[in-house]
Short mmCIF file of N, CA and C in Angstrom, two decimals:
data_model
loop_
_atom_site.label_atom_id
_atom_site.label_comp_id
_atom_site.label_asym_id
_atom_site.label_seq_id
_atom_site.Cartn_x
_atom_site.Cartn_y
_atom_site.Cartn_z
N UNK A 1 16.12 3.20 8.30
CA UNK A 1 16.10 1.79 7.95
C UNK A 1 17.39 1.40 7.26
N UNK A 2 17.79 2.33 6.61
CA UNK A 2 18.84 1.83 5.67
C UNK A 2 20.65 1.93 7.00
N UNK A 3 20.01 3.50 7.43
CA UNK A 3 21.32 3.15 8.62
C UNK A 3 21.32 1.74 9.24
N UNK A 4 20.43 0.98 10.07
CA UNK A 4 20.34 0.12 10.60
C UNK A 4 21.19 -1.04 9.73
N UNK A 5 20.33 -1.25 8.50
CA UNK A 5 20.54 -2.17 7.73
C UNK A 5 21.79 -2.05 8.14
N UNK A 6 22.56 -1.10 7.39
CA UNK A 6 23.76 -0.86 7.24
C UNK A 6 24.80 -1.11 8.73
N UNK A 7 24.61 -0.92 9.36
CA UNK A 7 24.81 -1.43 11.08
C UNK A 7 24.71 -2.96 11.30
N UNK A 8 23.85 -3.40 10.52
CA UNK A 8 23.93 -4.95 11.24
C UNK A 8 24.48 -5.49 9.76
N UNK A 9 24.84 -5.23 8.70
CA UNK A 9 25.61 -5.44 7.81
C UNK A 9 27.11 -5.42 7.93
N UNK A 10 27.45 -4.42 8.95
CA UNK A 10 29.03 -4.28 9.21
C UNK A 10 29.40 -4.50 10.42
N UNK A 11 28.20 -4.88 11.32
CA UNK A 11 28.63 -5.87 12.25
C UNK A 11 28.66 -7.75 12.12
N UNK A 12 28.14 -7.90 10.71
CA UNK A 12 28.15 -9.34 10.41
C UNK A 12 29.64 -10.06 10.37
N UNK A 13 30.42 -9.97 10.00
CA UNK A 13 31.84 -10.77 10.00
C UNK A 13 32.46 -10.24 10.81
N UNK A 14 32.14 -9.33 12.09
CA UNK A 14 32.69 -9.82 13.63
C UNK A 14 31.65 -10.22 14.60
N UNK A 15 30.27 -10.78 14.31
CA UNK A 15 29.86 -11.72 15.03
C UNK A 15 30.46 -12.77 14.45
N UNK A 16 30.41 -13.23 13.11
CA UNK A 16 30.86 -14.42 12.55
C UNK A 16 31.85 -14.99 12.95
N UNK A 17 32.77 -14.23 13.43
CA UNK A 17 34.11 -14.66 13.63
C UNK A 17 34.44 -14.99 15.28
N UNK A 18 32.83 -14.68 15.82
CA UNK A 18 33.20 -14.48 17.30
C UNK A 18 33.20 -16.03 17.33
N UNK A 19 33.37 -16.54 18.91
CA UNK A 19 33.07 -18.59 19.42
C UNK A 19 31.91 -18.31 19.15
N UNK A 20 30.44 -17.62 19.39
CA UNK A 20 29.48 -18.13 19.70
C UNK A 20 28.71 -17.41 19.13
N UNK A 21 28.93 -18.10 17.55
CA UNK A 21 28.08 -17.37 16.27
C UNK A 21 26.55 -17.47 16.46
N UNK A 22 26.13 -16.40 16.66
CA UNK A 22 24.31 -16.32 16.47
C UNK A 22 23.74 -16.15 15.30
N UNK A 23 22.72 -17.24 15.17
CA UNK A 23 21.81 -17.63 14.25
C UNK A 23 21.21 -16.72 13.35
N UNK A 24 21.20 -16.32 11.94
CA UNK A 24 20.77 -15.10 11.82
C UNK A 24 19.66 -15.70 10.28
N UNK A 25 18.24 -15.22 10.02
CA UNK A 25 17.64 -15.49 9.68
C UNK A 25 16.61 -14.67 8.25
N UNK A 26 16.04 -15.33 6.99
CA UNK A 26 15.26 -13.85 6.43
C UNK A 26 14.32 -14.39 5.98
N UNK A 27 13.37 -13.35 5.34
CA UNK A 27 12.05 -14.17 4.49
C UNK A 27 11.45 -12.75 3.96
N UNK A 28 10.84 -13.10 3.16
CA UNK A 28 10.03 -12.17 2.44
C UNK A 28 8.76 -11.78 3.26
N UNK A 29 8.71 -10.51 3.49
CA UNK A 29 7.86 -10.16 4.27
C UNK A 29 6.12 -10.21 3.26
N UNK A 30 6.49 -9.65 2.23
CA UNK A 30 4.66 -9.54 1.07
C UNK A 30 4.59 -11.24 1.18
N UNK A 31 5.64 -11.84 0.71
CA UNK A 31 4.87 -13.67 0.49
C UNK A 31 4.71 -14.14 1.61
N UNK A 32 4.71 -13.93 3.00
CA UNK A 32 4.27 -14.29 4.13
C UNK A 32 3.29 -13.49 4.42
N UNK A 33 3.29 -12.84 3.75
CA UNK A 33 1.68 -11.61 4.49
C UNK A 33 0.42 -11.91 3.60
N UNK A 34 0.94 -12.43 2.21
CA UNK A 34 -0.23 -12.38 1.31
C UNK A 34 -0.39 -14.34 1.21
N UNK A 35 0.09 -14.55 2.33
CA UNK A 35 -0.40 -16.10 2.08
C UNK A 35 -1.44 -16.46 3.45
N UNK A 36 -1.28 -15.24 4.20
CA UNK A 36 -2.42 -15.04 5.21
C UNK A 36 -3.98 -15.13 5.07
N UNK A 37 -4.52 -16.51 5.46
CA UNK A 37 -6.38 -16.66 5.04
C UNK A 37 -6.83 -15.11 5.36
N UNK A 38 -6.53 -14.28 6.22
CA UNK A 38 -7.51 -13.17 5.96
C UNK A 38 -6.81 -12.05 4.79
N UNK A 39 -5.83 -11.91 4.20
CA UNK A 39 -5.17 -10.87 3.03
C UNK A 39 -5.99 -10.91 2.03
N UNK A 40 -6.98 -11.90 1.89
CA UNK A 40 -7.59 -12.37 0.67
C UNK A 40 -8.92 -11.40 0.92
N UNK A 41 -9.24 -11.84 1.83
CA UNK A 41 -10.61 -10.97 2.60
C UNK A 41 -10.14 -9.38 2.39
N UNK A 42 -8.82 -8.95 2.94
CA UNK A 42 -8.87 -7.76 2.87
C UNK A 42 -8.91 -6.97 1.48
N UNK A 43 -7.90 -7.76 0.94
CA UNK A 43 -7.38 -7.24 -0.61
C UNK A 43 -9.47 -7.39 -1.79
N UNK A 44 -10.06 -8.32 -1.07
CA UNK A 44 -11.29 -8.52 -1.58
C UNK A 44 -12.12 -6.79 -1.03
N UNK A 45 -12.28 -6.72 -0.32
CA UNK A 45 -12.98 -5.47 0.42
C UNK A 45 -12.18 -4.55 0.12
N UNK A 46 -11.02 -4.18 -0.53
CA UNK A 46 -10.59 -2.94 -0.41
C UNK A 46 -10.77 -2.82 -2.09
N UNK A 47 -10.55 -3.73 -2.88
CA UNK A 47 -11.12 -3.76 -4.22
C UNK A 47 -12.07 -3.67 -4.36
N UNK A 48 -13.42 -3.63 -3.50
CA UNK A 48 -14.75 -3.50 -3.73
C UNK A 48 -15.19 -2.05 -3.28
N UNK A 49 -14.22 -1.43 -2.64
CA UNK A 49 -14.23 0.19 -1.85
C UNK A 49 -13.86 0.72 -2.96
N UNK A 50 -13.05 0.47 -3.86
CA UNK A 50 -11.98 0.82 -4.53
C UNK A 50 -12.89 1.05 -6.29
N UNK A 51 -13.74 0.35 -6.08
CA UNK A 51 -14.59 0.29 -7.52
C UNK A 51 -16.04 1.35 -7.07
N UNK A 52 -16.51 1.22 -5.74
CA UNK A 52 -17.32 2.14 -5.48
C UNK A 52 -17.24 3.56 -5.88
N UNK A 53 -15.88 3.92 -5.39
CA UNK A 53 -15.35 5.44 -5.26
C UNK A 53 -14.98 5.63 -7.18
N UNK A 54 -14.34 4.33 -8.01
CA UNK A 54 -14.62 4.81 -9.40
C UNK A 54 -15.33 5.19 -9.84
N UNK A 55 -16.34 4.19 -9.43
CA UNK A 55 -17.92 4.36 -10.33
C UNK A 55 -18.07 5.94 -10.02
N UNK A 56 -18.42 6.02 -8.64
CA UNK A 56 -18.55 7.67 -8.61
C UNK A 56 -17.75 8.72 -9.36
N UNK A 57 -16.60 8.73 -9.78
CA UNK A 57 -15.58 9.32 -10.16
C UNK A 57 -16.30 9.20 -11.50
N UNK A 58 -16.85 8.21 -12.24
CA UNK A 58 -17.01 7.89 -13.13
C UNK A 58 -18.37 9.02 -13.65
N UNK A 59 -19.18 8.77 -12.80
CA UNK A 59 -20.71 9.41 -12.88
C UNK A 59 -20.31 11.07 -12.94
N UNK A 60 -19.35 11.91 -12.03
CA UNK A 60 -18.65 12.61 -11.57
C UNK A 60 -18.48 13.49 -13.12
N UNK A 61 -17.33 12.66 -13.78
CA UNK A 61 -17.11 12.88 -15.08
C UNK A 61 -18.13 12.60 -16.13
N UNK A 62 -18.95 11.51 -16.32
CA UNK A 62 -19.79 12.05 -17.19
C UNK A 62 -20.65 13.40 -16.83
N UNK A 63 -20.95 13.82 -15.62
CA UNK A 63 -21.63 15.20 -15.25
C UNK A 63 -21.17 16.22 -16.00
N UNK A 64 -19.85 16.15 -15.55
CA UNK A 64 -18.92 17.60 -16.16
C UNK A 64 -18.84 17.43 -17.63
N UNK A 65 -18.60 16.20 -18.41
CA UNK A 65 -18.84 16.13 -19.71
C UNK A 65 -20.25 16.55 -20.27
N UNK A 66 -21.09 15.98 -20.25
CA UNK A 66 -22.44 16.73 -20.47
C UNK A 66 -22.44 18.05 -20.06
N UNK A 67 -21.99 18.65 -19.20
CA UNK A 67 -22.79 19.96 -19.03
C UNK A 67 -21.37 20.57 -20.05
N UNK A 68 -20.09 20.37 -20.21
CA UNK A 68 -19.44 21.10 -20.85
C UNK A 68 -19.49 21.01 -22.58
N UNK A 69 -20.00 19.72 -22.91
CA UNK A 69 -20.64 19.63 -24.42
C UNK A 69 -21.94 20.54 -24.42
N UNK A 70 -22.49 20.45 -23.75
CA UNK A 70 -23.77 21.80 -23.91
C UNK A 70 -22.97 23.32 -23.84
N UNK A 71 -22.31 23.45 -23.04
CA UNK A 71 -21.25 24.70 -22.63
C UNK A 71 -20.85 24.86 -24.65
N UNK A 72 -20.46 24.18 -24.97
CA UNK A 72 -19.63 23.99 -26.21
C UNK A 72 -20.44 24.37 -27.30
N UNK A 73 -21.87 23.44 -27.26
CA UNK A 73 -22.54 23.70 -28.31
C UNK A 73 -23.50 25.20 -28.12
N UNK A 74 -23.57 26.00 -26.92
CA UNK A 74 -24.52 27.24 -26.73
C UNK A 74 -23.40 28.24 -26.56
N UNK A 75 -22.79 28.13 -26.44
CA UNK A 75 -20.85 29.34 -26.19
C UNK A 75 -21.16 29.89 -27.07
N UNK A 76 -21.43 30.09 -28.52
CA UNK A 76 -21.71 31.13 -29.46
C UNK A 76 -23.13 32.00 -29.15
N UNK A 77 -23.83 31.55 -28.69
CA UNK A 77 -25.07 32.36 -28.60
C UNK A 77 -25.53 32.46 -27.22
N UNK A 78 -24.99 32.02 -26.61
CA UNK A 78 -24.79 32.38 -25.05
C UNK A 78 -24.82 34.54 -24.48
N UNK A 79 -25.50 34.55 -23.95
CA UNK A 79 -25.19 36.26 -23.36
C UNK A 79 -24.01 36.14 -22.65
N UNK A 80 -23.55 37.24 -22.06
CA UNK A 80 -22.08 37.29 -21.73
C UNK A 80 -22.37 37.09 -20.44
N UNK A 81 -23.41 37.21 -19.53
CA UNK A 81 -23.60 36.66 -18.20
C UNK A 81 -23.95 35.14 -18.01
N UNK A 82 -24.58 34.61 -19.08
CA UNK A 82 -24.98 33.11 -18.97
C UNK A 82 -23.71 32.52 -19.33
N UNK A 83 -22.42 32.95 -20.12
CA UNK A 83 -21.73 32.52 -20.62
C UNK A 83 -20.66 32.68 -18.99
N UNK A 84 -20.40 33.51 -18.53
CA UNK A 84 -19.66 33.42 -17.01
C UNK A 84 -20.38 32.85 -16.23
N UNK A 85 -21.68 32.56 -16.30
CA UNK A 85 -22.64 31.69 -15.22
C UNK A 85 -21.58 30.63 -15.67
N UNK A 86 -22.18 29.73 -16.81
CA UNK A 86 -21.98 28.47 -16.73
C UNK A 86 -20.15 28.20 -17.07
N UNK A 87 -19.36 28.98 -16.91
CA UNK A 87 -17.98 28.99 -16.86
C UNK A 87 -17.72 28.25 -15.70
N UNK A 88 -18.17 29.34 -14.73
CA UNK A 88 -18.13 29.17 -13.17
C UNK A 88 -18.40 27.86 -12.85
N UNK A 89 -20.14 27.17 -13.24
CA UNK A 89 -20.23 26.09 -13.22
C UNK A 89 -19.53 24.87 -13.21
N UNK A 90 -18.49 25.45 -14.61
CA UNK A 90 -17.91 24.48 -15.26
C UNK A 90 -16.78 23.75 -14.17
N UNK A 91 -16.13 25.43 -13.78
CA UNK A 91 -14.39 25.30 -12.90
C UNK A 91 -15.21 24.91 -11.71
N UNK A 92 -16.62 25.61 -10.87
CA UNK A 92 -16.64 24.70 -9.75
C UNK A 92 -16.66 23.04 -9.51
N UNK A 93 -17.53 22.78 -10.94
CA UNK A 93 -17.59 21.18 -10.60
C UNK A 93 -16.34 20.45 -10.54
N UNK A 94 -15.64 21.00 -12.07
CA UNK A 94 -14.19 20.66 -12.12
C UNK A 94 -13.00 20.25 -10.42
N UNK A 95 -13.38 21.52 -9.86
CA UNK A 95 -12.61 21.67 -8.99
C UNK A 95 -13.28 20.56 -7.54
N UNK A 96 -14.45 20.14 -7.61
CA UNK A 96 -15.56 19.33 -7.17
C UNK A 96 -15.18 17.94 -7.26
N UNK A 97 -14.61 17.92 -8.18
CA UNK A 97 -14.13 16.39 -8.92
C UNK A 97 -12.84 16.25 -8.27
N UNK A 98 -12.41 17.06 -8.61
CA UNK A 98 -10.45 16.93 -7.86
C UNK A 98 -10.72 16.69 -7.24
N UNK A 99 -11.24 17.39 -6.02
CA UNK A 99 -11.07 17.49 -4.71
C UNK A 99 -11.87 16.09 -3.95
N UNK A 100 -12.70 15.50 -4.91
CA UNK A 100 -13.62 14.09 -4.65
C UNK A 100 -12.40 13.10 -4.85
N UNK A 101 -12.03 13.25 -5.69
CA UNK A 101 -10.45 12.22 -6.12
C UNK A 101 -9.75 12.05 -5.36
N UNK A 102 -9.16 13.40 -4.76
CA UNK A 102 -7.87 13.39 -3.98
C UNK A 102 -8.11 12.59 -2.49
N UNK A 103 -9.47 12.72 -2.07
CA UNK A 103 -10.28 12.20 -0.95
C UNK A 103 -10.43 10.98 -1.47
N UNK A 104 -10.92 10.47 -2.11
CA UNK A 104 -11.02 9.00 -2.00
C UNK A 104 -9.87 7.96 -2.25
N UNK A 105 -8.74 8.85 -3.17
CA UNK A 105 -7.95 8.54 -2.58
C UNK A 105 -7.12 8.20 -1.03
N UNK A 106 -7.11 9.48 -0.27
CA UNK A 106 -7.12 9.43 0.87
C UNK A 106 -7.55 8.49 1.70
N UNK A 107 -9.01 7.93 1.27
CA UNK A 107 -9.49 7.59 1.91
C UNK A 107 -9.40 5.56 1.90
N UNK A 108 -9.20 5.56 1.02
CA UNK A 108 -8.75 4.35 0.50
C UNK A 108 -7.17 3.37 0.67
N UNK A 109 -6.37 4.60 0.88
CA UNK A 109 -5.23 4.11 1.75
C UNK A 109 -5.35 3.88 2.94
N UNK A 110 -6.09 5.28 3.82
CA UNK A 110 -6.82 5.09 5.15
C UNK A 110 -7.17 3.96 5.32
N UNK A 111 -8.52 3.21 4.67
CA UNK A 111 -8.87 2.09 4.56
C UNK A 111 -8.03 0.96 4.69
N UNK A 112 -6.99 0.79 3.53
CA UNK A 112 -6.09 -0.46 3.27
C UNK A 112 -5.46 -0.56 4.72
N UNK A 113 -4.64 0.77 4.83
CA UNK A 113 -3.59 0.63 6.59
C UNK A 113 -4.54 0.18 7.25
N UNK A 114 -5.70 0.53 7.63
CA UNK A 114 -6.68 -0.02 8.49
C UNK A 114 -6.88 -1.44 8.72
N UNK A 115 -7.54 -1.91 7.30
CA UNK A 115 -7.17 -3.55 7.56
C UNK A 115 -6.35 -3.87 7.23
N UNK A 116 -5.17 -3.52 7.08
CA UNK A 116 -3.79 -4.53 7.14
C UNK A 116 -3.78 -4.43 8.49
N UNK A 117 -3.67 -3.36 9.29
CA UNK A 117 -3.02 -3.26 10.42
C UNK A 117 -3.07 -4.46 11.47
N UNK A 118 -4.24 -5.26 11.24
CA UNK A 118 -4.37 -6.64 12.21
C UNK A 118 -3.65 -7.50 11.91
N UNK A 119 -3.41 -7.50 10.12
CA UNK A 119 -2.57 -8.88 9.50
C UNK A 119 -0.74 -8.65 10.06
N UNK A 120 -0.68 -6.91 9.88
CA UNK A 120 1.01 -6.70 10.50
C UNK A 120 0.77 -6.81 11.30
N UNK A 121 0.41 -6.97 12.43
CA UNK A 121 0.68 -7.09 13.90
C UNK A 121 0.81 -8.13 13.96
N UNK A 122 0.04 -8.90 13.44
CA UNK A 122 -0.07 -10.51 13.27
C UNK A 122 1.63 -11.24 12.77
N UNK A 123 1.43 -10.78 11.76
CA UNK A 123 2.92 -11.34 11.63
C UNK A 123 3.89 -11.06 12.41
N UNK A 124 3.99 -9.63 12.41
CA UNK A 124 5.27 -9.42 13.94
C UNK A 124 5.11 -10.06 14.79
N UNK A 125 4.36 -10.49 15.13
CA UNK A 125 3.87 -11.17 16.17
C UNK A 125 4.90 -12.45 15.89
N UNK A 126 4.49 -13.32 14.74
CA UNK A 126 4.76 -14.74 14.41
C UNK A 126 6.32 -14.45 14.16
N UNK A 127 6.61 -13.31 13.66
CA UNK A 127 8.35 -13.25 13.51
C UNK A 127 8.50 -13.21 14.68
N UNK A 128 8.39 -12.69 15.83
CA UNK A 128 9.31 -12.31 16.93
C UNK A 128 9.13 -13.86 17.79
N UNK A 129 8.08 -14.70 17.58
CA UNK A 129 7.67 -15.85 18.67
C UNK A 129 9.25 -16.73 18.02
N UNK A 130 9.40 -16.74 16.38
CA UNK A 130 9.79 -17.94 15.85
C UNK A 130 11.15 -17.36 15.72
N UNK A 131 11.87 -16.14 16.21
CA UNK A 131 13.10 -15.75 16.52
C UNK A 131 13.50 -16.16 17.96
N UNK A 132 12.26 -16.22 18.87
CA UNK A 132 12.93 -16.11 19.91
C UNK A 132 12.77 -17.94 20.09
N UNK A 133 11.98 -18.40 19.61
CA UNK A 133 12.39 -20.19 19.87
C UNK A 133 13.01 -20.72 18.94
N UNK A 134 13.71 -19.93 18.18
CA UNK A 134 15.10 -20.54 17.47
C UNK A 134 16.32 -19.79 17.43
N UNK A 135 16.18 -18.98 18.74
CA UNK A 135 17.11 -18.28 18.95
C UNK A 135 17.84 -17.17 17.87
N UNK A 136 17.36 -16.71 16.89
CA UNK A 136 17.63 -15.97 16.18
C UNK A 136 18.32 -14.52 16.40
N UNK A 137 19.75 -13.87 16.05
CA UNK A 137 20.01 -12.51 16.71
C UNK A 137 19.34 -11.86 15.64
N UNK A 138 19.27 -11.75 14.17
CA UNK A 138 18.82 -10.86 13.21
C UNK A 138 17.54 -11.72 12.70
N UNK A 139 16.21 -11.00 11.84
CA UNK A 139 15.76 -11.66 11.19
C UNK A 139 15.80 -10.56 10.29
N UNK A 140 15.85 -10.52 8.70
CA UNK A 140 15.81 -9.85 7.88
C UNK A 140 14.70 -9.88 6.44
N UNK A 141 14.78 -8.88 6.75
CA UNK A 141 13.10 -8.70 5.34
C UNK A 141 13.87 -8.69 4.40
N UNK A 142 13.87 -9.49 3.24
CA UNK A 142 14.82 -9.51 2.24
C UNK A 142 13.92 -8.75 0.99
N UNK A 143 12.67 -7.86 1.51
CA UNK A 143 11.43 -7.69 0.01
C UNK A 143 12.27 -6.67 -0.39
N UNK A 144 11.78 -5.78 -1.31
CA UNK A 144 12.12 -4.38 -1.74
C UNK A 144 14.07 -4.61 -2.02
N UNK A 145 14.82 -5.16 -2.01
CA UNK A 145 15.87 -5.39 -1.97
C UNK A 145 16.75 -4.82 -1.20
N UNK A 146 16.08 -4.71 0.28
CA UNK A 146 16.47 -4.30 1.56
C UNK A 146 18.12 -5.46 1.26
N UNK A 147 17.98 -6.10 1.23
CA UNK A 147 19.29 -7.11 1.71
C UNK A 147 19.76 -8.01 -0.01
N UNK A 148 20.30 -6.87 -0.10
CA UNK A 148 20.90 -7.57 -1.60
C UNK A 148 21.25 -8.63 -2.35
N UNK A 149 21.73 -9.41 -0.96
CA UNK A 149 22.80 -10.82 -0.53
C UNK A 149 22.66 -10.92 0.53
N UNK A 150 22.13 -12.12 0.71
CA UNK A 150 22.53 -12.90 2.19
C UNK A 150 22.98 -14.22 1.95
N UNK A 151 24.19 -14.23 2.74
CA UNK A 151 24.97 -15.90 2.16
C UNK A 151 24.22 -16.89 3.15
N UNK A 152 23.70 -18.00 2.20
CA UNK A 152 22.87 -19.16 2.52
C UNK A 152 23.80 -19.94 3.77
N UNK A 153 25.32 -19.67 4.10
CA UNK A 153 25.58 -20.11 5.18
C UNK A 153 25.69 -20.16 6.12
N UNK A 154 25.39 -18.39 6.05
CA UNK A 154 25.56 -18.29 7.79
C UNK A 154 23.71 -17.50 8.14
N UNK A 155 22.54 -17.75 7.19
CA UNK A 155 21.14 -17.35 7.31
C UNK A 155 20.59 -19.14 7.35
N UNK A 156 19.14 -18.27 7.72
CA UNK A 156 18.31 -19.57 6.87
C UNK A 156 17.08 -18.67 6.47
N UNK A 157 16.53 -19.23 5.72
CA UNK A 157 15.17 -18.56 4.65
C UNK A 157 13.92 -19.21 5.71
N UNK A 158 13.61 -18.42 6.45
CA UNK A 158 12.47 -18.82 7.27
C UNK A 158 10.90 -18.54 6.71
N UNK A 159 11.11 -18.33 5.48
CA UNK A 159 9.59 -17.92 4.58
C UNK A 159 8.66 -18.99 4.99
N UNK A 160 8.93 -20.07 4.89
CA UNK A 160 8.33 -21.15 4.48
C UNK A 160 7.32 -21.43 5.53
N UNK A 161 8.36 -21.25 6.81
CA UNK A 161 8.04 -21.55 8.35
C UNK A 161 7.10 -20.44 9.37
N UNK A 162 7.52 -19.29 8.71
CA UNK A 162 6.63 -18.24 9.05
C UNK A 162 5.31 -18.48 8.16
N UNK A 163 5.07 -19.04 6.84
CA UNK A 163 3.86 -18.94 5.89
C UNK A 163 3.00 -20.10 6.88
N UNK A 164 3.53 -21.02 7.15
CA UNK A 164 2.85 -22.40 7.70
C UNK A 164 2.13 -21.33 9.23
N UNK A 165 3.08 -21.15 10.36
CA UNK A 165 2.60 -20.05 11.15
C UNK A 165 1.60 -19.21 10.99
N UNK A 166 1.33 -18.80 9.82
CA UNK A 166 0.65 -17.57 9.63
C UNK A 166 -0.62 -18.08 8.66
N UNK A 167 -0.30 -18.85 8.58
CA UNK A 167 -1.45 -20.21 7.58
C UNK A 167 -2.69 -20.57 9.04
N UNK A 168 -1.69 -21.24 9.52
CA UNK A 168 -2.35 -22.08 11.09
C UNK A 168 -3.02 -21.39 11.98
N UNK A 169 -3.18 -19.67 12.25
CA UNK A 169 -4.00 -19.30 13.01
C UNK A 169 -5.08 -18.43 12.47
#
C-alpha cells in the first residue's frame, strides 16, 4: 500500500504538467462508511455479541474466583492429594478461560469482517461508479494518514458526495 501510495505520489507533478491533466480525487473512507443507514445496525449487533461473550467471561471468572478463595481458605489443611486435585482444577479452568477469551475474541472479529463485508463492497462499489462519471484518474483514502497532503488544487474532497451516495441506497 505504501509502495503504491508512493508511485502515484511521484507520478503526480508529471501528470500535472502533462496538456491533459486528470482529475484526481479523496475522502475519508471511516466517515463515508459510518454514515451508512446499515453501520449503525452493524456496529449495534456486534456490540450486543460483544457483551454476550463478556458476560460469559465474566461468569467464567467469578467461577475460578470462588473455587480459588476456597483453594485459599482449605490449602492449610488440605491432604497432599486433594491439595494437587484442586491445583489441577485450578490451572485447568484457568487455562479454560484463556482459551474461551482468545476464541471469542476470534470470533468477534470474524463476526465484525462478516458484516462489514456488505457495507465495503458497497462503498467500492459507490467509489468506483462516482470515479468513473467524473472521470477521476486517482481517488485517495486520506484516513489513517495514508496521504499526508493533498493540495486542494489539483484534488477535490469527494466525502460529501460519496456520504449522500451511500446515504441514498
Amino acid at each position: 500500500m505504501k509502495k503504491l501510495l508512493f508511485l502515484v505520489l511521484m507520478c503526480l507533478p508529471a501528470l500535472a504538467q502533462s496538456q491533459t491533466t486528470p482529475a484526481y480525487a479523496c475522502f475519508s473512507w471511516q466517515e463515508v462508511l459510518k454514515s451508512m443507514p446499515a453501520y449503525a445496525e452493524v456496529q449495534h449487533s456486534i456490540s450486543a455479541l460483544r457483551k454476550q461473550y463478556a458476560d460469559e467471561l465474566t461468569l467464567a471468572e467469578q467461577e475460578f474466583n470462588t473455587k480459588y478463595e476456597a483453594f485459599l481458605e482449605g490449602q492449610r489443611t488440605f491432604a497432599p492429594s486433594i491439595m494437587m486435585k484442586r491445583q489441577a482444577e485450578l490451572r485447568e479452568l484457568m487455562e479454560k478461560n484463556i482459551a474461551f477469551k482468545q476464541e471469542a475474541e476470534r470470533l468477534l472479529r470474524q463476526a465484525e469482517d462478516e458484516a462489514m463485508a456488505p457495507l465495503t463492497a458497497r462503498l467500492k462499489q459507490i467509489v468506483q461508479q462516482v470515479g468513473e462519471e467524473n472521470g477521476y484518474a486517482f481517488i485517495l483514502n486520506t484516513d489513517n494518514e495514508a496521504c499526508p497532503y493533498v493540495n486542494p488544487a489539483y484534488t477535490t474532497d469527494i466525502t460529501g458526495l460519496l456520504k449522500e451516495r451511500a446515504r441514498a441506497r
